[in-house]
């Protein structure tokens, strides 16, 4: 009897956990096939969640490190893929013309790989940040929870204004697609 009670309790909490996760999880596509992120992106007009990420010199950078500037968070799985590297190059060009704006390119890549990429590509106008030892992916809802890419970040863009409020967000519907650069830039120029 006691073992049945324990088994029933375990099933209840397992079902409850699944139901709670199903409410917050988000579905995106990867090459046309559904995959899931930890949660939805933080909402527009809300304060940006705090984060700590690692730069290419292995130093911690936080949301407050860029306080008083517009921040474009270019979030992606890995700089070693074509679409991801294209987004970094595109934002690198855009960032040079945006006053009081910093573009933060965020992935789970190690800082060494990010530094190597920037050196090889001549990337100088964006800040590369790694989520390899933080909870950014869960805090911002972009960590993939299944598929062969489980643990990496989905493709998304979040724009934060100088006061720390989110003014734009895009969870790219298919990870194999590039983000809407123009909409992100427009959110900064608004």
PDB file of C-alpha atoms in Angstrom:
ATOM      1  CA  UNK A   1       0.000   0.000   0.000  1.00  0.00           C
ATOM      2  CA  UNK A   2       2.755   2.414   1.006  1.00  0.00           C
ATOM      3  CA  UNK A   3       4.719   1.706  -2.217  1.00  0.00           C
ATOM      4  CA  UNK A   4       1.565   2.397  -4.295  1.00  0.00           C
ATOM      5  CA  UNK A   5       1.221   5.759  -2.538  1.00  0.00           C
ATOM      6  CA  UNK A   6       4.844   6.647  -3.274  1.00  0.00           C
ATOM      7  CA  UNK A   7       4.443   5.547  -6.912  1.00  0.00           C
ATOM      8  CA  UNK A   8       1.220   7.571  -7.286  1.00  0.00           C
ATOM      9  CA  UNK A   9       2.856  10.632  -5.729  1.00  0.00           C
ATOM     10  CA  UNK A  10       5.827  10.321  -8.094  1.00  0.00           C
ATOM     11  CA  UNK A  11       3.510  10.132 -11.107  1.00  0.00           C
ATOM     12  CA  UNK A  12       1.536  13.159  -9.863  1.00  0.00           C
ATOM     13  CA  UNK A  13       4.657  15.327  -9.484  1.00  0.00           C
ATOM     14  CA  UNK A  14       6.065  14.106 -12.794  1.00  0.00           C
ATOM     15  CA  UNK A  15       2.790  15.041 -14.529  1.00  0.00           C
ATOM     16  CA  UNK A  16       2.672  18.387 -12.716  1.00  0.00           C
ATOM     17  CA  UNK A  17       6.254  19.163 -13.772  1.00  0.00           C
ATOM     18  CA  UNK A  18       5.466  18.243 -17.385  1.00  0.00           C
ATOM     19  CA  UNK A  19       2.312  20.392 -17.352  1.00  0.00           C
ATOM     20  CA  UNK A  20       4.168  23.380 -15.914  1.00  0.00           C
ATOM     21  CA  UNK A  21       6.934  22.961 -18.489  1.00  0.00           C
ATOM     22  CA  UNK A  22       4.397  22.651 -21.312  1.00  0.00           C
ATOM     23  CA  UNK A  23       2.883  25.991 -20.308  1.00  0.00           C
ATOM     24  CA  UNK A  24       6.205  27.823 -20.511  1.00  0.00           C
ATOM     25  CA  UNK A  25       8.034  25.923 -23.266  1.00  0.00           C
ATOM     26  CA  UNK A  26       8.163  27.403 -26.736  1.00  0.00           C
ATOM     27  CA  UNK A  27       8.247  25.532 -30.024  1.00  0.00           C
ATOM     28  CA  UNK A  28      10.498  26.628 -32.875  1.00  0.00           C
ATOM     29  CA  UNK A  29      11.661  24.801 -35.956  1.00  0.00           C
ATOM     30  CA  UNK A  30      15.049  23.438 -36.900  1.00  0.00           C
ATOM     31  CA  UNK A  31      15.127  22.744 -40.613  1.00  0.00           C
ATOM     32  CA  UNK A  32      11.327  22.473 -40.559  1.00  0.00           C
ATOM     33  CA  UNK A  33      11.185  20.037 -37.614  1.00  0.00           C
ATOM     34  CA  UNK A  34       9.791  21.136 -34.225  1.00  0.00           C
ATOM     35  CA  UNK A  35      12.200  21.653 -31.326  1.00  0.00           C
ATOM     36  CA  UNK A  36      11.548  23.274 -27.967  1.00  0.00           C
ATOM     37  CA  UNK A  37      13.080  26.065 -25.961  1.00  0.00           C
ATOM     38  CA  UNK A  38      13.080  26.324 -22.196  1.00  0.00           C
ATOM     39  CA  UNK A  39      10.447  29.088 -22.226  1.00  0.00           C
ATOM     40  CA  UNK A  40       9.217  32.079 -24.182  1.00  0.00           C
ATOM     41  CA  UNK A  41      11.377  35.190 -24.522  1.00  0.00           C
ATOM     42  CA  UNK A  42      10.915  37.903 -21.903  1.00  0.00           C
ATOM     43  CA  UNK A  43       8.085  40.267 -22.851  1.00  0.00           C
ATOM     44  CA  UNK A  44       8.352  43.684 -24.453  1.00  0.00           C
ATOM     45  CA  UNK A  45       7.881  46.608 -22.036  1.00  0.00           C
ATOM     46  CA  UNK A  46       9.232  44.550 -19.120  1.00  0.00           C
ATOM     47  CA  UNK A  47      12.606  45.040 -17.406  1.00  0.00           C
ATOM     48  CA  UNK A  48      15.324  42.904 -19.009  1.00  0.00           C
ATOM     49  CA  UNK A  49      16.312  39.959 -16.811  1.00  0.00           C
ATOM     50  CA  UNK A  50      19.794  40.290 -15.332  1.00  0.00           C
ATOM     51  CA  UNK A  51      22.541  38.110 -16.755  1.00  0.00           C
ATOM     52  CA  UNK A  52      26.216  37.305 -16.347  1.00  0.00           C
ATOM     53  CA  UNK A  53      28.095  36.121 -19.430  1.00  0.00           C
ATOM     54  CA  UNK A  54      31.775  35.573 -20.214  1.00  0.00           C
ATOM     55  CA  UNK A  55      33.653  37.725 -22.735  1.00  0.00           C
ATOM     56  CA  UNK A  56      36.577  36.633 -24.949  1.00  0.00           C
ATOM     57  CA  UNK A  57      39.073  37.598 -22.207  1.00  0.00           C
ATOM     58  CA  UNK A  58      37.270  35.255 -19.762  1.00  0.00           C
ATOM     59  CA  UNK A  59      35.882  38.174 -17.728  1.00  0.00           C
ATOM     60  CA  UNK A  60      32.278  38.316 -16.557  1.00  0.00           C
ATOM     61  CA  UNK A  61      30.012  40.876 -18.185  1.00  0.00           C
ATOM     62  CA  UNK A  62      26.564  41.684 -16.832  1.00  0.00           C
ATOM     63  CA  UNK A  63      23.479  43.554 -17.958  1.00  0.00           C
ATOM     64  CA  UNK A  64      24.734  46.469 -15.840  1.00  0.00           C
ATOM     65  CA  UNK A  65      28.044  46.485 -17.771  1.00  0.00           C
ATOM     66  CA  UNK A  66      26.159  48.093 -20.663  1.00  0.00           C
ATOM     67  CA  UNK A  67      23.749  50.253 -18.646  1.00  0.00           C
ATOM     68  CA  UNK A  68      22.738  53.500 -20.345  1.00  0.00           C
ATOM     69  CA  UNK A  69      23.076  52.090 -23.880  1.00  0.00           C
ATOM     70  CA  UNK A  70      20.771  50.337 -26.262  1.00  0.00           C
ATOM     71  CA  UNK A  71      21.643  46.653 -26.288  1.00  0.00           C
ATOM     72  CA  UNK A  72      20.923  44.341 -29.191  1.00  0.00           C
ATOM     73  CA  UNK A  73      21.212  40.749 -27.985  1.00  0.00           C
ATOM     74  CA  UNK A  74      21.985  38.604 -31.030  1.00  0.00           C
ATOM     75  CA  UNK A  75      21.420  35.097 -29.634  1.00  0.00           C
ATOM     76  CA  UNK A  76      22.328  31.974 -31.638  1.00  0.00           C
ATOM     77  CA  UNK A  77      23.467  28.316 -31.361  1.00  0.00           C
ATOM     78  CA  UNK A  78      27.113  28.489 -32.535  1.00  0.00           C
ATOM     79  CA  UNK A  79      29.370  30.878 -34.379  1.00  0.00           C
ATOM     80  CA  UNK A  80      30.683  27.845 -36.308  1.00  0.00           C
ATOM     81  CA  UNK A  81      27.529  27.579 -38.433  1.00  0.00           C
ATOM     82  CA  UNK A  82      26.754  29.570 -41.579  1.00  0.00           C
ATOM     83  CA  UNK A  83      23.598  31.365 -40.457  1.00  0.00           C
ATOM     84  CA  UNK A  84      25.057  32.223 -37.043  1.00  0.00           C
ATOM     85  CA  UNK A  85      28.269  33.650 -38.472  1.00  0.00           C
ATOM     86  CA  UNK A  86      26.211  35.594 -41.046  1.00  0.00           C
ATOM     87  CA  UNK A  87      24.192  37.210 -38.231  1.00  0.00           C
ATOM     88  CA  UNK A  88      27.376  38.252 -36.416  1.00  0.00           C
ATOM     89  CA  UNK A  89      28.816  39.759 -39.627  1.00  0.00           C
ATOM     90  CA  UNK A  90      25.534  41.553 -40.407  1.00  0.00           C
ATOM     91  CA  UNK A  91      25.195  43.048 -36.921  1.00  0.00           C
ATOM     92  CA  UNK A  92      28.916  43.940 -36.962  1.00  0.00           C
ATOM     93  CA  UNK A  93      28.245  46.156 -40.005  1.00  0.00           C
ATOM     94  CA  UNK A  94      25.051  47.650 -38.507  1.00  0.00           C
ATOM     95  CA  UNK A  95      26.632  48.335 -35.103  1.00  0.00           C
ATOM     96  CA  UNK A  96      29.225  50.672 -36.610  1.00  0.00           C
ATOM     97  CA  UNK A  97      26.418  53.119 -37.511  1.00  0.00           C
ATOM     98  CA  UNK A  98      24.324  53.008 -34.345  1.00  0.00           C
ATOM     99  CA  UNK A  99      25.047  55.651 -31.707  1.00  0.00           C
ATOM    100  CA  UNK A 100      24.866  54.683 -28.025  1.00  0.00           C
ATOM    101  CA  UNK A 101      24.307  51.034 -28.983  1.00  0.00           C
ATOM    102  CA  UNK A 102      26.182  47.824 -28.252  1.00  0.00           C
ATOM    103  CA  UNK A 103      25.526  44.531 -30.031  1.00  0.00           C
ATOM    104  CA  UNK A 104      26.048  41.501 -27.792  1.00  0.00           C
ATOM    105  CA  UNK A 105      26.484  38.271 -29.750  1.00  0.00           C
ATOM    106  CA  UNK A 106      25.604  35.446 -27.367  1.00  0.00           C
ATOM    107  CA  UNK A 107      26.113  31.698 -27.791  1.00  0.00           C
ATOM    108  CA  UNK A 108      27.306  28.657 -25.853  1.00  0.00           C
ATOM    109  CA  UNK A 109      30.582  28.730 -27.811  1.00  0.00           C
ATOM    110  CA  UNK A 110      33.671  28.916 -25.644  1.00  0.00           C
ATOM    111  CA  UNK A 111      35.251  32.390 -25.501  1.00  0.00           C
ATOM    112  CA  UNK A 112      38.336  30.994 -27.281  1.00  0.00           C
ATOM    113  CA  UNK A 113      36.244  29.993 -30.315  1.00  0.00           C
ATOM    114  CA  UNK A 114      34.469  33.361 -30.311  1.00  0.00           C
ATOM    115  CA  UNK A 115      37.805  35.206 -30.194  1.00  0.00           C
ATOM    116  CA  UNK A 116      39.231  33.049 -33.004  1.00  0.00           C
ATOM    117  CA  UNK A 117      36.168  33.725 -35.170  1.00  0.00           C
ATOM    118  CA  UNK A 118      36.330  37.496 -34.642  1.00  0.00           C
ATOM    119  CA  UNK A 119      40.048  37.563 -35.461  1.00  0.00           C
ATOM    120  CA  UNK A 120      39.610  35.523 -38.634  1.00  0.00           C
ATOM    121  CA  UNK A 121      36.575  37.553 -39.782  1.00  0.00           C
ATOM    122  CA  UNK A 122      37.781  41.032 -38.759  1.00  0.00           C
ATOM    123  CA  UNK A 123      34.812  41.470 -36.402  1.00  0.00           C
ATOM    124  CA  UNK A 124      35.387  44.579 -34.263  1.00  0.00           C
ATOM    125  CA  UNK A 125      32.016  46.287 -33.703  1.00  0.00           C
ATOM    126  CA  UNK A 126      30.209  43.659 -31.614  1.00  0.00           C
ATOM    127  CA  UNK A 127      30.871  42.090 -28.227  1.00  0.00           C
ATOM    128  CA  UNK A 128      31.053  38.295 -28.179  1.00  0.00           C
ATOM    129  CA  UNK A 129      29.700  36.726 -24.981  1.00  0.00           C
ATOM    130  CA  UNK A 130      29.534  33.092 -23.935  1.00  0.00           C
ATOM    131  CA  UNK A 131      26.802  31.370 -21.947  1.00  0.00           C
ATOM    132  CA  UNK A 132      29.040  28.364 -21.265  1.00  0.00           C
ATOM    133  CA  UNK A 133      28.939  28.820 -17.489  1.00  0.00           C
ATOM    134  CA  UNK A 134      25.744  30.723 -16.764  1.00  0.00           C
ATOM    135  CA  UNK A 135      21.981  30.331 -16.802  1.00  0.00           C
ATOM    136  CA  UNK A 136      21.314  32.961 -19.504  1.00  0.00           C
ATOM    137  CA  UNK A 137      19.650  30.386 -21.810  1.00  0.00           C
ATOM    138  CA  UNK A 138      17.100  29.483 -19.180  1.00  0.00           C
ATOM    139  CA  UNK A 139      16.635  33.041 -17.889  1.00  0.00           C
ATOM    140  CA  UNK A 140      15.884  34.326 -21.394  1.00  0.00           C
ATOM    141  CA  UNK A 141      14.014  31.132 -22.375  1.00  0.00           C
ATOM    142  CA  UNK A 142      16.225  30.381 -25.390  1.00  0.00           C
ATOM    143  CA  UNK A 143      17.991  27.177 -24.297  1.00  0.00           C
ATOM    144  CA  UNK A 144      16.963  24.242 -26.470  1.00  0.00           C
ATOM    145  CA  UNK A 145      15.539  21.371 -24.416  1.00  0.00           C
ATOM    146  CA  UNK A 146      15.510  18.611 -27.025  1.00  0.00           C
ATOM    147  CA  UNK A 147      16.944  17.534 -30.404  1.00  0.00           C
ATOM    148  CA  UNK A 148      20.602  17.079 -31.279  1.00  0.00           C
ATOM    149  CA  UNK A 149      21.053  20.768 -30.366  1.00  0.00           C
ATOM    150  CA  UNK A 150      19.833  20.265 -26.779  1.00  0.00           C
ATOM    151  CA  UNK A 151      21.647  22.655 -24.449  1.00  0.00           C
ATOM    152  CA  UNK A 152      22.526  25.182 -27.165  1.00  0.00           C
ATOM    153  CA  UNK A 153      20.682  28.467 -27.624  1.00  0.00           C
ATOM    154  CA  UNK A 154      17.962  29.044 -30.192  1.00  0.00           C
ATOM    155  CA  UNK A 155      18.138  31.976 -32.606  1.00  0.00           C
ATOM    156  CA  UNK A 156      16.593  35.127 -31.148  1.00  0.00           C
ATOM    157  CA  UNK A 157      17.056  38.882 -30.921  1.00  0.00           C
ATOM    158  CA  UNK A 158      16.205  41.045 -27.920  1.00  0.00           C
ATOM    159  CA  UNK A 159      16.597  44.836 -27.892  1.00  0.00           C
ATOM    160  CA  UNK A 160      16.923  46.590 -24.530  1.00  0.00           C
ATOM    161  CA  UNK A 161      16.682  50.366 -24.212  1.00  0.00           C
ATOM    162  CA  UNK A 162      19.056  52.513 -22.086  1.00  0.00           C
ATOM    163  CA  UNK A 163      16.676  52.312 -19.102  1.00  0.00           C
ATOM    164  CA  UNK A 164      16.881  48.483 -19.117  1.00  0.00           C
ATOM    165  CA  UNK A 165      13.437  47.834 -20.618  1.00  0.00           C
ATOM    166  CA  UNK A 166      12.872  45.359 -23.452  1.00  0.00           C
ATOM    167  CA  UNK A 167      11.620  47.229 -26.519  1.00  0.00           C
ATOM    168  CA  UNK A 168      11.785  44.427 -29.101  1.00  0.00           C
ATOM    169  CA  UNK A 169      12.041  40.644 -29.163  1.00  0.00           C
ATOM    170  CA  UNK A 170      12.066  38.054 -31.914  1.00  0.00           C
ATOM    171  CA  UNK A 171      12.234  34.313 -31.425  1.00  0.00           C
ATOM    172  CA  UNK A 172      13.185  33.287 -34.965  1.00  0.00           C
ATOM    173  CA  UNK A 173      10.590  30.722 -36.082  1.00  0.00           C
ATOM    174  CA  UNK A 174      13.176  28.397 -37.658  1.00  0.00           C
ATOM    175  CA  UNK A 175      16.734  28.234 -36.322  1.00  0.00           C
ATOM    176  CA  UNK A 176      18.003  27.827 -39.884  1.00  0.00           C
ATOM    177  CA  UNK A 177      16.667  31.328 -40.775  1.00  0.00           C
ATOM    178  CA  UNK A 178      18.332  34.676 -40.128  1.00  0.00           C
ATOM    179  CA  UNK A 179      16.670  37.173 -37.778  1.00  0.00           C
ATOM    180  CA  UNK A 180      14.832  40.296 -38.914  1.00  0.00           C
ATOM    181  CA  UNK A 181      17.780  42.712 -38.792  1.00  0.00           C
ATOM    182  CA  UNK A 182      15.768  45.697 -39.972  1.00  0.00           C
ATOM    183  CA  UNK A 183      13.160  45.355 -37.196  1.00  0.00           C
ATOM    184  CA  UNK A 184      15.887  45.139 -34.532  1.00  0.00           C
ATOM    185  CA  UNK A 185      17.667  48.216 -35.894  1.00  0.00           C
ATOM    186  CA  UNK A 186      14.346  50.083 -36.129  1.00  0.00           C
ATOM    187  CA  UNK A 187      13.721  49.360 -32.416  1.00  0.00           C
ATOM    188  CA  UNK A 188      16.983  51.148 -31.618  1.00  0.00           C
ATOM    189  CA  UNK A 189      16.255  54.110 -33.892  1.00  0.00           C
ATOM    190  CA  UNK A 190      12.647  54.427 -32.680  1.00  0.00           C
TER     191      UNK A 190
END
